[in-house]
XYZ file of C-alpha atoms in Angstrom:
680
model
C 0.000 0.000 0.000
C 2.895 2.385 0.600
C 6.562 2.487 -0.381
C 9.151 4.580 1.436
C 12.004 4.166 -1.037
C 14.566 6.924 -1.447
C 16.321 5.374 -4.452
C 15.086 2.975 -7.115
C 17.353 1.715 -9.847
C 16.887 -0.107 -13.148
C 19.636 -2.207 -14.705
C 18.078 -3.023 -18.046
C 19.029 -4.340 -21.450
C 15.680 -3.123 -22.696
C 14.352 -0.054 -20.908
C 10.965 -0.277 -22.624
C 10.306 -3.599 -20.881
C 10.211 -1.948 -17.433
C 8.709 1.400 -18.388
C 5.286 0.519 -16.974
C 6.838 -0.483 -13.645
C 8.686 2.820 -13.483
C 5.537 4.797 -14.269
C 3.776 3.033 -11.392
C 6.672 3.814 -9.043
C 6.513 7.494 -9.987
C 3.013 7.587 -8.509
C 3.724 5.371 -5.495
C 7.092 6.779 -4.359
C 6.030 10.377 -4.012
C 8.507 11.580 -1.391
C 12.246 12.019 -1.959
C 12.161 9.697 -4.936
C 15.174 9.235 -7.156
C 15.553 7.120 -10.281
C 18.768 6.050 -11.992
C 19.232 3.932 -15.091
C 22.656 2.251 -15.136
C 24.298 -0.010 -17.675
C 26.262 -2.551 -15.607
C 26.833 -4.022 -12.158
C 30.014 -2.031 -11.491
C 28.196 1.301 -11.781
C 25.380 -0.084 -9.650
C 27.828 -1.155 -6.950
C 29.320 2.355 -6.855
C 25.853 3.863 -6.395
C 25.052 1.443 -3.583
C 28.312 2.063 -1.733
C 27.895 5.854 -1.919
C 24.218 5.935 -0.945
C 23.646 2.829 1.132
C 23.464 4.399 4.604
C 19.911 4.596 5.991
C 18.192 4.288 2.629
C 15.838 1.785 1.107
C 16.340 0.536 -2.405
C 14.211 -1.067 -5.073
C 16.558 -2.521 -7.689
C 15.058 -3.811 -10.930
C 17.291 -6.200 -12.880
C 15.750 -6.802 -16.271
C 16.392 -9.931 -18.357
C 19.251 -11.547 -16.436
C 21.168 -14.298 -18.244
C 24.287 -15.215 -16.223
C 23.748 -18.497 -14.338
C 27.240 -19.985 -14.209
C 29.072 -17.629 -11.844
C 27.380 -16.281 -8.717
C 30.373 -14.189 -7.548
C 29.142 -11.037 -9.267
C 25.709 -11.507 -7.717
C 27.218 -11.978 -4.252
C 29.343 -8.860 -4.707
C 26.272 -6.871 -5.687
C 24.342 -7.973 -2.584
C 27.183 -7.275 -0.133
C 26.408 -3.536 0.373
C 22.721 -4.309 0.893
C 23.527 -6.909 3.567
C 25.556 -4.281 5.460
C 22.731 -1.756 5.328
C 21.077 -1.074 8.680
C 17.705 -0.329 7.073
C 15.415 -3.254 6.289
C 12.998 -3.414 3.405
C 15.349 -3.229 0.399
C 13.977 -5.151 -2.574
C 15.587 -6.677 -5.684
C 13.177 -7.526 -8.502
C 14.712 -9.546 -11.339
C 13.273 -10.839 -14.604
C 14.802 -13.668 -16.594
C 13.963 -16.204 -19.268
C 16.038 -18.902 -17.530
C 14.812 -20.961 -14.590
C 18.460 -21.577 -13.617
C 18.966 -17.843 -13.055
C 15.841 -17.637 -10.905
C 17.059 -20.575 -8.803
C 20.513 -19.032 -8.351
C 19.361 -15.587 -7.178
C 15.950 -16.294 -5.685
C 15.117 -15.885 -1.991
C 11.422 -16.515 -2.632
C 9.677 -18.797 -5.081
C 9.935 -17.630 -8.671
C 6.759 -16.184 -10.152
C 6.114 -17.726 -13.542
C 4.657 -15.097 -15.886
C 2.288 -16.740 -18.309
C 1.151 -15.426 -21.665
C -2.082 -13.630 -22.386
C -5.376 -15.303 -21.620
C -6.378 -17.554 -24.539
C -9.489 -15.542 -25.374
C -7.740 -12.176 -25.211
C -4.771 -13.534 -27.149
C -7.002 -14.747 -29.977
C -8.538 -11.285 -30.313
C -5.074 -9.733 -30.467
C -3.892 -12.365 -32.960
C -6.898 -11.669 -35.195
C -6.138 -7.949 -35.087
C -2.586 -8.706 -36.308
C -3.555 -11.310 -38.910
C -6.838 -9.897 -40.251
C -6.477 -6.253 -39.259
C -9.579 -6.433 -37.077
C -10.078 -8.244 -33.761
C -13.808 -8.524 -34.480
C -13.282 -10.279 -37.847
C -15.536 -13.348 -38.228
C -15.227 -14.195 -41.946
C -13.369 -16.992 -43.783
C -13.858 -19.880 -41.327
C -11.090 -21.944 -42.988
C -8.513 -19.234 -42.282
C -9.759 -18.775 -38.742
C -9.339 -22.493 -38.161
C -5.705 -22.354 -39.311
C -5.142 -19.179 -37.309
C -6.470 -20.724 -34.103
C -4.117 -23.705 -34.445
C -1.140 -21.389 -34.943
C -2.230 -19.050 -32.138
C -2.409 -21.956 -29.718
C 1.258 -22.793 -30.336
C 2.300 -19.182 -29.590
C 1.339 -19.656 -25.923
C 0.009 -16.141 -25.401
C 3.203 -14.282 -26.435
C 2.252 -10.837 -27.874
C 5.556 -10.426 -29.765
C 5.030 -13.762 -31.528
C 1.437 -12.808 -32.359
C 2.584 -9.527 -33.850
C 5.317 -11.159 -35.929
C 3.382 -14.210 -37.158
C 0.167 -12.221 -37.552
C 1.976 -9.744 -39.794
C 3.346 -12.661 -41.835
C -0.147 -14.069 -42.388
C -1.595 -10.629 -43.094
C 0.711 -10.199 -46.119
C -1.515 -12.573 -48.087
C -4.921 -13.344 -46.583
C -5.489 -16.440 -48.700
C -5.945 -20.115 -47.897
C -2.876 -21.132 -49.930
C -0.529 -18.760 -48.101
C -1.849 -19.589 -44.628
C -1.692 -23.324 -45.311
C 1.916 -23.000 -46.516
C 2.847 -21.166 -43.322
C 1.090 -23.839 -41.263
C 2.957 -26.631 -43.071
C 6.315 -24.956 -42.437
C 5.241 -24.426 -38.859
C 4.818 -28.160 -38.311
C 8.457 -28.734 -39.274
C 9.691 -26.477 -36.467
C 10.890 -28.083 -33.266
C 9.911 -25.349 -30.827
C 10.608 -25.686 -27.127
C 8.155 -24.220 -24.662
C 10.551 -21.392 -23.726
C 12.073 -20.738 -27.164
C 10.426 -18.088 -29.305
C 13.332 -17.497 -31.699
C 12.338 -20.260 -34.213
C 8.873 -18.693 -34.367
C 10.335 -15.290 -35.166
C 12.784 -16.905 -37.614
C 9.841 -18.215 -39.633
C 8.633 -14.630 -40.140
C 12.168 -13.574 -41.082
C 12.396 -16.338 -43.726
C 9.366 -14.867 -45.485
C 10.863 -11.390 -45.716
C 12.052 -10.223 -49.162
C 15.821 -10.490 -49.502
C 16.407 -6.721 -49.330
C 14.509 -6.500 -46.014
C 16.432 -9.476 -44.652
C 19.682 -7.628 -45.398
C 18.472 -4.425 -43.716
C 17.182 -6.249 -40.633
C 20.206 -8.503 -40.093
C 22.572 -5.515 -40.448
C 21.009 -4.026 -37.313
C 22.660 -6.737 -35.208
C 25.721 -4.446 -35.231
C 23.991 -1.949 -32.959
C 23.881 -2.366 -29.158
C 20.797 -3.829 -27.558
C 18.255 -1.180 -26.585
C 19.702 1.197 -29.196
C 17.406 4.021 -30.302
C 17.432 4.200 -34.102
C 17.093 7.453 -36.006
C 15.365 6.734 -39.301
C 17.541 8.991 -41.461
C 20.812 7.666 -40.021
C 19.746 4.032 -40.326
C 18.596 4.431 -43.924
C 21.837 6.208 -44.833
C 23.809 3.256 -43.414
C 21.713 0.824 -45.472
C 22.316 2.870 -48.612
C 26.077 2.838 -48.001
C 25.971 -0.979 -48.229
C 23.796 -1.025 -51.397
C 20.902 -2.661 -49.530
C 18.502 -0.035 -50.908
C 17.797 -0.124 -54.635
C 15.997 2.259 -56.969
C 12.481 1.119 -57.793
C 10.094 1.910 -60.624
C 8.036 4.233 -58.407
C 10.389 7.139 -59.106
C 11.159 7.570 -55.404
C 14.728 8.381 -54.354
C 16.928 6.004 -52.388
C 16.139 7.728 -49.088
C 12.380 7.529 -49.662
C 12.703 3.880 -50.653
C 14.804 3.162 -47.555
C 12.193 4.783 -45.331
C 9.599 2.531 -46.933
C 11.810 -0.468 -46.121
C 11.847 0.650 -42.483
C 8.068 1.158 -42.478
C 7.663 -2.383 -43.849
C 9.855 -3.806 -41.075
C 7.691 -1.968 -38.527
C 4.526 -3.375 -40.115
C 5.997 -6.890 -40.052
C 6.843 -6.565 -36.353
C 10.653 -6.400 -36.562
C 10.868 -2.809 -35.279
C 8.777 -0.700 -32.945
C 8.168 2.980 -33.631
C 8.180 5.020 -30.414
C 7.591 8.705 -31.032
C 9.996 9.832 -33.750
C 12.508 7.033 -33.130
C 12.656 3.288 -33.531
C 13.550 0.434 -31.200
C 14.158 -3.288 -31.643
C 12.882 -5.768 -29.059
C 15.710 -7.711 -27.418
C 14.368 -10.972 -28.898
C 14.372 -9.425 -32.355
C 17.927 -8.254 -31.718
C 18.857 -11.810 -30.756
C 17.257 -13.049 -33.985
C 19.238 -10.476 -36.000
C 22.454 -11.741 -34.412
C 21.617 -15.324 -35.326
C 20.705 -14.721 -38.962
C 23.682 -12.403 -39.569
C 26.354 -14.513 -37.865
C 28.192 -15.232 -41.141
C 28.476 -11.567 -42.133
C 28.157 -9.449 -38.985
C 30.067 -9.632 -35.710
C 30.123 -7.634 -32.499
C 32.809 -7.232 -29.848
C 30.900 -6.259 -26.732
C 32.731 -5.054 -23.647
C 36.051 -6.367 -24.933
C 34.724 -9.940 -24.819
C 36.176 -11.907 -27.716
C 33.611 -14.038 -29.476
C 34.269 -16.482 -32.279
C 34.455 -14.265 -35.364
C 34.430 -15.792 -38.863
C 37.486 -14.870 -40.986
C 35.371 -13.530 -43.841
C 33.378 -11.101 -41.702
C 32.065 -8.063 -43.610
C 30.584 -5.905 -40.849
C 31.982 -5.352 -37.342
C 30.945 -3.234 -34.362
C 32.979 -2.639 -31.201
C 31.012 -1.684 -28.085
C 33.058 -0.303 -25.192
C 30.180 1.234 -23.254
C 29.811 -1.620 -20.759
C 33.592 -1.713 -20.229
C 34.198 1.945 -19.471
C 34.294 1.442 -15.691
C 35.754 -2.057 -15.619
C 39.448 -1.592 -16.273
C 42.247 0.964 -16.508
C 43.106 2.481 -19.854
C 46.250 0.398 -20.470
C 44.356 -2.858 -20.103
C 41.655 -1.635 -22.471
C 44.127 -0.864 -25.255
C 46.122 -4.027 -24.698
C 42.974 -6.149 -24.782
C 41.718 -4.437 -27.908
C 44.995 -4.975 -29.766
C 44.909 -8.638 -28.779
C 41.396 -8.958 -30.204
C 42.396 -7.281 -33.472
C 45.247 -9.740 -33.932
C 42.851 -12.662 -33.621
C 40.306 -11.455 -36.196
C 42.632 -10.459 -39.025
C 42.608 -10.154 -42.015
C 40.349 -7.151 -42.626
C 40.426 -7.019 -46.429
C 36.738 -7.866 -46.816
C 35.490 -5.599 -44.047
C 32.824 -3.134 -45.245
C 31.497 -1.667 -41.980
C 33.234 -0.655 -38.759
C 31.201 0.946 -35.968
C 32.317 2.031 -32.504
C 29.905 2.621 -29.628
C 31.079 4.096 -26.317
C 33.038 7.233 -25.492
C 35.993 5.252 -24.139
C 36.737 4.036 -27.665
C 38.537 7.376 -28.209
C 41.412 5.681 -26.335
C 41.654 3.117 -29.126
C 42.661 5.527 -31.891
C 46.162 4.145 -32.568
C 45.116 0.502 -33.047
C 42.151 1.762 -35.066
C 44.576 3.465 -37.474
C 46.229 0.120 -38.177
C 42.794 -1.425 -38.552
C 41.683 1.145 -41.151
C 44.875 0.911 -43.217
C 44.240 -2.780 -43.783
C 40.484 -2.437 -44.437
C 40.775 -1.549 -48.123
C 37.075 -2.089 -48.918
C 35.609 -0.163 -45.973
C 32.345 1.532 -46.919
C 31.144 2.755 -43.514
C 33.103 4.064 -40.531
C 31.536 5.337 -37.309
C 34.296 6.311 -34.897
C 34.941 8.377 -31.763
C 37.839 10.797 -32.203
C 39.440 13.716 -30.419
C 39.942 16.982 -32.297
C 43.612 16.170 -32.794
C 42.854 12.637 -33.939
C 40.828 13.507 -37.047
C 43.866 14.198 -39.238
C 45.732 11.030 -38.349
C 42.651 8.883 -38.874
C 41.751 10.602 -42.112
C 45.149 9.815 -43.626
C 44.674 6.112 -42.801
C 41.458 5.671 -44.762
C 41.161 4.366 -48.282
C 39.128 6.985 -50.167
C 37.954 4.792 -53.046
C 35.202 2.782 -51.379
C 34.169 4.838 -48.354
C 30.529 5.928 -48.544
C 29.656 6.845 -44.936
C 31.958 8.606 -42.464
C 30.831 9.680 -38.990
C 33.059 11.395 -36.429
C 31.822 11.457 -32.827
C 33.411 13.415 -30.001
C 35.078 16.243 -31.949
C 33.830 19.501 -30.392
C 34.809 23.151 -30.445
C 36.996 24.490 -33.238
C 37.971 21.636 -35.531
C 39.866 21.845 -38.805
C 38.559 19.335 -41.326
C 41.601 17.865 -43.108
C 42.432 18.601 -46.725
C 42.677 14.846 -47.391
C 38.908 14.673 -46.948
C 38.411 16.381 -50.320
C 39.722 13.295 -52.160
C 36.897 11.071 -50.901
C 35.024 11.418 -54.169
C 32.569 8.564 -53.535
C 31.559 9.703 -50.048
C 27.771 9.922 -49.659
C 27.415 10.820 -45.961
C 29.757 12.982 -43.889
C 28.663 13.427 -40.277
C 30.938 15.626 -38.148
C 28.200 16.649 -35.688
C 26.120 19.789 -35.573
C 27.948 21.245 -32.547
C 31.073 23.341 -32.744
C 32.633 25.295 -35.583
C 34.679 23.484 -38.213
C 37.114 25.075 -40.637
C 36.416 23.841 -44.159
C 39.302 22.853 -46.462
C 39.621 24.340 -49.924
C 38.185 22.163 -52.688
C 35.518 20.809 -50.347
C 33.256 20.978 -53.388
C 35.172 18.013 -54.840
C 32.763 15.770 -52.909
C 30.396 15.587 -55.850
C 28.625 12.425 -54.646
C 27.937 13.699 -51.122
C 24.221 13.355 -50.379
C 24.172 14.360 -46.695
C 26.453 16.754 -44.813
C 25.570 16.653 -41.115
C 27.496 19.593 -39.681
C 27.116 23.036 -38.123
C 25.471 25.626 -40.373
C 28.812 27.445 -40.593
C 30.288 24.455 -42.423
C 27.568 24.584 -45.074
C 27.983 28.328 -45.503
C 31.765 28.129 -45.865
C 31.908 25.818 -48.895
C 33.011 27.864 -51.905
C 31.546 26.663 -55.196
C 29.015 24.466 -53.432
C 27.095 24.256 -56.712
C 29.462 21.461 -57.794
C 27.986 19.267 -55.041
C 24.849 18.568 -57.036
C 23.953 15.416 -55.053
C 23.431 17.265 -51.740
C 19.949 16.952 -50.275
C 20.252 19.462 -47.402
C 21.975 22.838 -47.521
C 22.152 26.005 -45.458
C 23.323 28.621 -47.975
C 24.475 32.162 -47.172
C 24.416 34.540 -50.147
C 27.626 36.589 -50.315
C 28.984 39.139 -52.769
C 32.173 37.172 -53.372
C 33.095 34.538 -55.920
C 31.791 31.059 -55.217
C 28.944 32.204 -52.947
C 26.518 33.833 -55.402
C 22.921 32.604 -55.420
C 23.419 31.087 -58.874
C 25.478 28.365 -57.145
C 22.110 26.710 -56.448
C 21.214 26.451 -60.134
C 22.131 22.786 -60.724
C 21.461 21.460 -57.196
C 18.215 19.755 -58.159
C 18.429 16.925 -55.608
C 17.860 19.294 -52.673
C 15.117 18.279 -50.255
C 15.760 20.908 -47.554
C 17.154 24.367 -48.364
C 17.758 27.447 -46.237
C 18.852 30.649 -47.999
C 19.943 33.563 -45.802
C 21.220 37.116 -46.425
C 18.967 37.627 -49.437
C 19.682 41.363 -49.173
C 22.797 40.509 -51.193
C 20.647 39.559 -54.203
C 20.042 42.611 -56.383
C 17.476 41.673 -59.054
C 14.670 39.286 -59.928
C 16.769 37.764 -62.718
C 19.616 37.119 -60.297
C 17.201 35.372 -57.903
C 15.713 33.356 -60.760
C 19.209 32.049 -61.425
C 18.828 29.772 -58.390
C 16.201 27.845 -60.418
C 14.111 26.895 -57.405
C 11.262 26.219 -59.795
C 13.219 23.236 -61.195
C 13.811 21.564 -57.812
C 11.024 18.982 -57.841
C 12.356 17.122 -54.766
C 12.492 20.265 -52.612
C 10.102 19.812 -49.681
C 11.277 22.414 -47.159
C 12.375 25.964 -48.057
C 13.472 28.788 -45.752
C 14.134 32.309 -47.095
C 15.486 35.130 -44.938
C 16.692 38.710 -45.165
C 19.113 39.875 -42.495
C 18.297 42.839 -40.271
C 16.868 46.112 -41.542
C 19.271 46.727 -44.391
C 16.595 46.236 -47.050
C 13.802 48.132 -45.328
C 14.529 51.137 -47.545
C 14.210 49.027 -50.703
C 10.986 47.036 -50.388
C 10.523 46.861 -54.165
C 13.828 45.039 -54.511
C 12.895 42.449 -51.898
C 9.574 41.929 -53.698
C 11.358 41.311 -57.004
C 13.821 38.931 -55.351
C 11.055 36.916 -53.669
C 9.161 36.829 -56.956
C 12.235 35.350 -58.630
C 12.526 32.656 -55.957
C 9.316 30.932 -57.019
C 9.619 27.287 -55.859
C 8.422 24.089 -57.490
C 4.779 23.242 -56.853
C 5.799 20.138 -54.834
C 7.031 22.287 -51.923
C 5.537 21.234 -48.555
C 6.984 23.711 -46.009
C 7.729 27.411 -46.543
C 9.374 29.836 -44.107
C 9.963 33.533 -44.874
C 11.764 35.877 -42.448
C 12.586 39.591 -42.743
C 10.695 40.268 -45.994
C 10.039 44.021 -46.285
C 7.337 44.454 -48.943
C 3.643 44.866 -47.965
C 2.406 42.420 -50.624
C 2.617 38.675 -51.121
C 4.550 37.318 -54.114
C 2.191 36.359 -56.936
C 3.078 32.667 -56.597
C 1.601 32.811 -53.077
C -1.458 34.948 -53.910
C -3.012 35.938 -57.255
C -1.085 33.413 -59.374
C -0.969 30.718 -56.707
C 1.343 27.867 -57.741
C 2.581 26.282 -54.478
C -0.598 24.265 -54.053
C 1.089 21.418 -52.120
C 2.031 23.593 -49.141
C 1.272 22.019 -45.748
C 3.152 24.460 -43.472
C 3.688 28.242 -43.664
C 5.852 30.196 -41.210
C 6.132 33.963 -41.672
C 8.201 36.004 -39.215
C 9.236 39.640 -38.975
C 7.667 40.492 -42.338
C 6.841 43.916 -40.989
C 5.003 45.504 -43.914
C 2.774 42.598 -44.952
C -0.825 43.838 -44.489
C -3.228 41.167 -45.782
C -2.751 37.409 -46.084
C -5.582 35.711 -47.933
C -3.664 32.874 -49.632
C -3.865 30.355 -46.737
C -7.611 30.067 -47.251
C -7.167 28.700 -50.774
C -4.331 26.265 -50.058
C -6.069 22.858 -50.070
C -3.415 20.931 -48.095
C -2.363 23.576 -45.549
C -2.236 22.177 -42.008
C 0.070 24.486 -40.024
C 0.211 28.285 -40.015
C 2.597 30.260 -37.816
C 2.812 34.079 -37.959
C 5.206 35.976 -35.688
C 5.963 39.725 -35.520
C 3.840 40.633 -38.529
C 3.505 44.175 -37.229
C 1.289 45.607 -39.996
C -0.886 42.597 -40.784
C -4.524 43.616 -40.421
C -6.509 40.746 -41.892
C -5.949 37.000 -42.168
C -8.034 34.321 -43.890
C -7.656 30.752 -42.643
C -8.865 27.290 -43.691
C -9.319 24.272 -41.423
C -5.927 23.775 -39.736
C -4.158 21.464 -37.295
C -1.935 24.204 -35.838
C -2.501 27.973 -35.703
C 0.051 30.242 -33.985
C -0.294 34.055 -33.943
C 2.305 35.985 -31.912
C 3.042 39.749 -31.694
C 0.547 41.036 -34.246
C -0.313 44.507 -32.852
C -2.585 45.576 -35.771
C -4.335 42.277 -36.520
C -8.099 42.830 -36.381
C -9.604 39.911 -38.284
C -8.882 36.208 -38.477
C -11.709 34.854 -40.595
C -12.718 31.571 -42.165
C -15.710 29.369 -42.888
C -18.131 29.130 -39.972
C -18.871 25.787 -38.378
C -17.287 22.630 -37.101
C -15.352 22.071 -40.350
C -13.084 25.001 -39.398
C -12.129 23.696 -35.966
C -12.556 19.912 -36.138
C -8.853 19.147 -36.745
C -7.247 21.947 -34.716
C -4.721 20.465 -32.244
C -2.616 23.545 -31.355
C -3.977 27.074 -30.920
C -1.723 29.878 -29.673
C -2.656 33.568 -29.787
C -0.410 36.012 -27.914
C 0.050 39.786 -28.016
C -2.694 40.505 -30.542
C -4.419 43.420 -28.740
C -6.652 44.536 -31.666
C -7.967 41.117 -32.656
C -11.751 41.265 -32.279
C -13.093 39.073 -35.086
C -11.997 35.466 -34.718
C -14.247 33.099 -36.662
C -13.349 29.873 -34.774
C -14.663 31.388 -31.514
C -17.700 32.898 -33.187
C -18.510 29.477 -34.660
C -18.547 28.020 -31.160
C -21.939 29.475 -30.308
C -23.507 27.904 -33.403
C -22.610 24.262 -32.848
C -22.479 23.699 -29.093
C -19.852 23.147 -26.433
C -19.666 19.376 -26.881
C -18.283 19.859 -30.408
C -16.003 22.803 -29.707
C -12.407 22.035 -30.840
C -12.718 18.235 -30.401
C -9.041 17.607 -31.340
C -7.451 20.443 -29.337
C -4.343 19.462 -27.296
C -2.553 22.800 -26.715
C -4.399 26.077 -26.069
C -2.767 29.424 -25.177
C -4.236 32.916 -25.294
C -2.535 35.942 -23.766
C -2.696 39.738 -24.084
C -5.717 39.589 -26.395
C -8.328 41.659 -24.522
C -11.036 41.401 -27.215
C -10.984 37.601 -27.363
C -13.445 36.008 -24.937
């Protein structure tokens, strides 16, 4: 009924597995609560020794495996046994009865699967897309036989259900059932069940999934980074749909989510620990992992290798770490066929010298993810073979860093990730990287590349217009693969023809465009800014538009009378001081988000049905009008109105009285109104 725990700790290989427990504890342990998530027993022991006096602990150990050596377990319990306070609790989960017997002081609690009735409803939802489905009795009969074998495991239901759902036909389901009968599945072994789903994946998805065994367990995947890694290994191929490699790769990832191999959590992705175990099994001939300096049996023809030092960072002094690492490298040579090398863990910066030897021998390396110091970039760069490298990621280089001149000879490089923090000096001839698709770096790096127009494969660019050679706006003319583009200092563009030289209208892949004028230098020449903006007419496929510092009172024709950007979903206008009337949003059929900030002379605004509406610092705004009724407000999730003292006609609020309180803003999640005296 009541817990008086000052500290509760989770040691977890899969944090998502214990999230519900932690949420419960947040409500129960209301006083002086503290939560820490630690990665290994050594860190946990340090916490216990420092905090043990007169405190109660709840320690959650998730998914324990070690059952051969109890010395580590005894060492962990020693501080708790010396504690004068009673009531400390250790809660452990495991898939092995032998572990439970070794550590248990009470009888183990066997967690069973879902109730048979509830499990069948969930299985039907996965297999048929609807838990209430009652059609096709022959398929339901097969499904019930398969569901019974899954023993109430939700992960198995999701995986096998997705496999069956790919082809809801008797022939496909019967084939799966026949293969099922050939499996020798133990009561506590789910991997063969998941392997069956893997065997039915298309070959390209098998490659993408198995490659993920290189990442640590419980790793949070970023979709762009993961897809870029797949592309570097040629796992992603162009298809007849006309989509680019990145779009195709994202579809691969979406398919793996649908088939149950990944989970999407917010904007990131996670892989269940059982799925990670499956990936390790199916990739054992091509992928290997050195985890915590533990040497596993590594095949001589290995193509992809990851080295994880995170769990070892507190285990040994630096000299032992390097010595152990060099010993491991000697045992897994040769490296001629190696295509991927990934490091995880900050302590791997200590391994730079042996890594140099490693990279010199890896002649076919396509991907390198490595931790380096600022001084170490040059030495590492000179050890890499530039002819095959496609993906290069530096981690740990902060502050002022000079990118080496040797980098400019990596002509086949597709991804260069030096981190978005810190300022980096750019070498001359950086524009030699003509195949570079993604440059993940501080904005200053983008803006410092002279002749960036040569890099016609780039998909993201922050471009600063300058009145010096190599930085004119016409550099953008041939960069037709751009997806995201920011153009600043447009006051340095003199004419409409000069602006048209950027050929934004030809950039059919451009989805996000930001245009900005700097300061008040163009306020005396509003006609020039109007001509420049007119010349920057984008392709009609554009989805997001941001304009800052524009000084003319009128919209460009491509956003008003001669509307051409009909695919716009988001508009953000800021500090466009002279703009007086904005009617175009009302006639944009796909517009979902509208944000207006510091539009000091805007008087009237017409809006359609939106998901987000933000109006901030609009001292002269009097009218915000749109169609009356529920259709205007039904989808609105975010509404912010601040510092709009003259606003007195606001259609969404006036509509409220006509359709009743129970229907007023049914989707609203965020609502802020301030300094708007006429809004009630």
